[in-house]
Amino acid sequence: MTLSVDETFIVGEDTYYSSNSYGFKHGVIFEDDLNTGYFYAVETQPQVKILDAVHIYNVGDVVDKVKPCNIKIVWTEDEQFASLLINNYCHAIFDFKNKAGYCRTAFPESNGKWDRKELTDDLIIELLTEKA
């Protein structure tokens, strides 16, 4: 696993973190737009294009949103999986090889191009142990 982003942010503040694969033309973006937190799978070349997006939180629903949070974006060694962790809790995973987005609420529904599944602790183990 490769740690790409390790930063601190406040929920509900304008936040944007991105991380690109080195060997492929894809990356991920985490954004808090003051109302919601989303994690995006993107194509990075020739320009940034959103491939898929998963909902992470609604700012109004977050308890203790004034406390600083740690955000991490972690890639598998083969750069096919990118994971979003907030306070060391995995909220989302993108599987670029199989075009799948996983998040705790399975929201929004699939865009028809990428598969959508609810992210569970068992699924995290299943997805990432085969990549370790």
Tab-separated table of N, CA and C in Angstrom, residues 16 35-36 53-54 59 65 71 76 84-86 106 122-123 127:
chain	number	residue	atom	x	y	z
A	16	TYR	N	-10.222	20.239	-0.781
A	16	TYR	CA	-9.975	19.547	-2.039
A	16	TYR	C	-8.605	18.874	-1.965
A	35	ASN	N	-21.192	21.639	1.869
A	35	ASN	CA	-22.460	20.952	2.110
A	35	ASN	C	-22.320	19.436	2.181
A	36	THR	N	-21.477	18.876	1.317
A	36	THR	CA	-21.293	17.427	1.239
A	36	THR	C	-19.829	17.084	1.035
A	53	ALA	N	-18.433	8.899	-8.878
A	53	ALA	CA	-18.426	9.668	-7.630
A	53	ALA	C	-19.230	8.917	-6.578
A	54	VAL	N	-18.720	8.928	-5.350
A	54	VAL	CA	-19.448	8.323	-4.231
A	54	VAL	C	-19.603	9.343	-3.110
A	59	VAL	N	-22.629	17.412	5.425
A	59	VAL	CA	-22.019	18.190	6.502
A	59	VAL	C	-22.973	18.325	7.690
A	65	LYS	N	-18.318	18.135	13.918
A	65	LYS	CA	-17.700	18.581	12.664
A	65	LYS	C	-16.670	19.689	12.854
A	71	ILE	N	-7.332	12.925	6.980
A	71	ILE	CA	-7.723	12.267	5.731
A	71	ILE	C	-6.497	11.592	5.135
A	76	THR	N	-3.194	0.795	-3.709
A	76	THR	CA	-2.520	-0.501	-3.719
A	76	THR	C	-1.281	-0.359	-4.594
A	84	LEU	N	-10.190	5.826	0.534
A	84	LEU	CA	-10.326	7.065	1.295
A	84	LEU	C	-10.553	6.714	2.756
A	85	LEU	N	-9.663	7.192	3.619
A	85	LEU	CA	-9.808	6.984	5.058
A	85	LEU	C	-9.932	8.335	5.740
A	86	ILE	N	-10.898	8.453	6.615
A	86	ILE	CA	-11.052	9.636	7.451
A	86	ILE	C	-10.989	9.162	8.882
A	106	ALA	N	-23.570	3.246	-0.453
A	106	ALA	CA	-23.816	2.837	-1.843
A	106	ALA	C	-24.568	3.915	-2.620
A	122	ASP	N	-16.220	-6.401	5.853
A	122	ASP	CA	-15.894	-7.674	5.206
A	122	ASP	C	-15.452	-7.466	3.757
A	123	LEU	N	-16.118	-6.551	3.058
A	123	LEU	CA	-15.755	-6.280	1.672
A	123	LEU	C	-14.368	-5.638	1.584
A	127	LEU	N	-11.523	-7.189	-0.688
A	127	LEU	CA	-10.919	-6.427	-1.781
A	127	LEU	C	-9.424	-6.235	-1.604
